[in-house]
Every structure is written in C-alpha cells, then in structure tokens.
Amino acid sequence: MANQTLDLSDELYRYLLSVGVREPDVLMELREATEAEEMSMMRSAPEQGQFMALLLKLMGASHVLEIGTFTGYATLWMALALPRDGKLVTCDVSERWTFIAHRFWEQAGVQGRIHLHLRPAIETLDELLELGGAASFDFAFIDADKENYGTYFEACLQLVRPGGMIAVDNTLWGGRVVDDANREASTEAIRAFNRKLIDDPRFDLCMLPVADGLTLVLKNHV
Ligand code: CA
C-alpha cells in the first residue's frame, strides 16, 4: 500500500493550498462568507473547485449543469472557467443559501452565465429533457441530497453529450461508507450509488480521493 493516496495532515493540506491553488479573490471572499454560516461544511473545497474548472477548460465546455448550488462556490469556479457565451444551469431549493451566491456571482461579473432554478432539481431535470435538452450539456456536477443521487445521475447521463462528463461529489462520505454500523439513509444511498456505478458499462469511471471523494464519469460515444 506504499503508493496509496496520502492522508493529508492539516499542515500538508495548508501547504497544498498555498502552492497548488490559485483561488481568485472573489472566490476567497465567497468562501469566507460561507464559513460564517452554519452548514458551511457543505461548501466545496478550493482544490476541488479549481480541479473542476481545469477540467472544463480542458474539455472546452460551454454548457454546464449543477445539482446543488448551496452558496454558489463551486458554481462560481465553474462559471469563471466558461467562455463569455457559456451557460451554467444550477438547481437548488434554498433561497437562503443561494441569496449569498448571487452577490458574489455579480461581483465576479458572471451572473449572466448562471441560471438558477429554485425548485426541486428533479423538476428542472425533467423539464430540460422535455424541452429537448438531451445531450446538450458538456459537464454536470451532482452535489445535492444523497438519497436522490441515483435519479439525478440517470437524468444527467441523458442530458450530457457523448464524451461529456459527470462529476459526483461526496462519494467517500467522510469515510462513513466503510463504517458498517452506519445505517443512515444518506450513507446507504451513497453505498448503493457507488456499487451501481462500478458495474455500469455505459461510461468510463474514476473515483478520486479529492476532498470528500469525487467520482468522474465519462459518457461513452455510441
Ligand atoms: Ca458536497
């Protein structure tokens, strides 16, 4: 197990952030505003936001779908990585958290690229499909209620183009996935989701130990 991913100490993690992440000021301010709130652990990590932004640039992505906006931190990383005419559809049900998001999206000058749908994500995903949105997105990021991951994923797999990517957050779930005593609905949902994905031939898959576990799925060309 000599080459297994490092267990990062706080010191090593701070080092990684100091020499490995270029976080724009507006994102740092949004992160600080989020940290002042309860539930701030739901915010994505800076190294993860930067990684997804890099993926979007690598893919030349212009259409992105996000399930779970929260305070819009990952949203903003991704929106900043899009071309001027790019479009990001983001779904959430919380007026309180997304209210914080708007201020920083505006400050970053990318609010025109971001389309927030404030209602259950399943309704937005169904509507996108009904309006002919299948295969119209380059990238989707799923980071919302864990019990619905399977449903979100199936919809995203239709909405993302062949050769497009889906990133799924929290797939290591704080390590609770390997705690047999943990029978919480969210933990069971993540376990079932991970188990289902590994056996599915419709895409390539790569689970990364970034932040709380990030699973990348590359939709096959047919
Ligand atoms: Ca998350």
Short mmCIF file of N, CA, C and O in Angstrom, two decimals, residues 51 76 93 103 171:
data_model
loop_
_atom_site.label_atom_id
_atom_site.label_comp_id
_atom_site.label_asym_id
_atom_site.label_seq_id
_atom_site.Cartn_x
_atom_site.Cartn_y
_atom_site.Cartn_z
N PHE A 51 -9.93 22.17 -9.61
CA PHE A 51 -9.80 20.98 -10.45
C PHE A 51 -10.93 20.90 -11.47
O PHE A 51 -10.71 20.65 -12.66
N LEU A 76 -19.39 29.19 -8.98
CA LEU A 76 -18.58 30.32 -9.43
C LEU A 76 -17.24 29.86 -10.02
O LEU A 76 -16.79 30.41 -11.03
N VAL A 93 -32.99 24.31 -3.78
CA VAL A 93 -34.30 24.65 -3.22
C VAL A 93 -34.18 25.72 -2.13
O VAL A 93 -35.19 26.17 -1.60
N ARG A 103 -24.77 37.58 -4.82
CA ARG A 103 -23.92 38.75 -4.58
C ARG A 103 -22.53 38.54 -5.19
O ARG A 103 -21.97 39.41 -5.83
N THR A 171 -18.56 11.10 -2.63
CA THR A 171 -18.73 9.66 -2.80
C THR A 171 -17.93 8.83 -1.78
O THR A 171 -18.11 7.62 -1.70
#
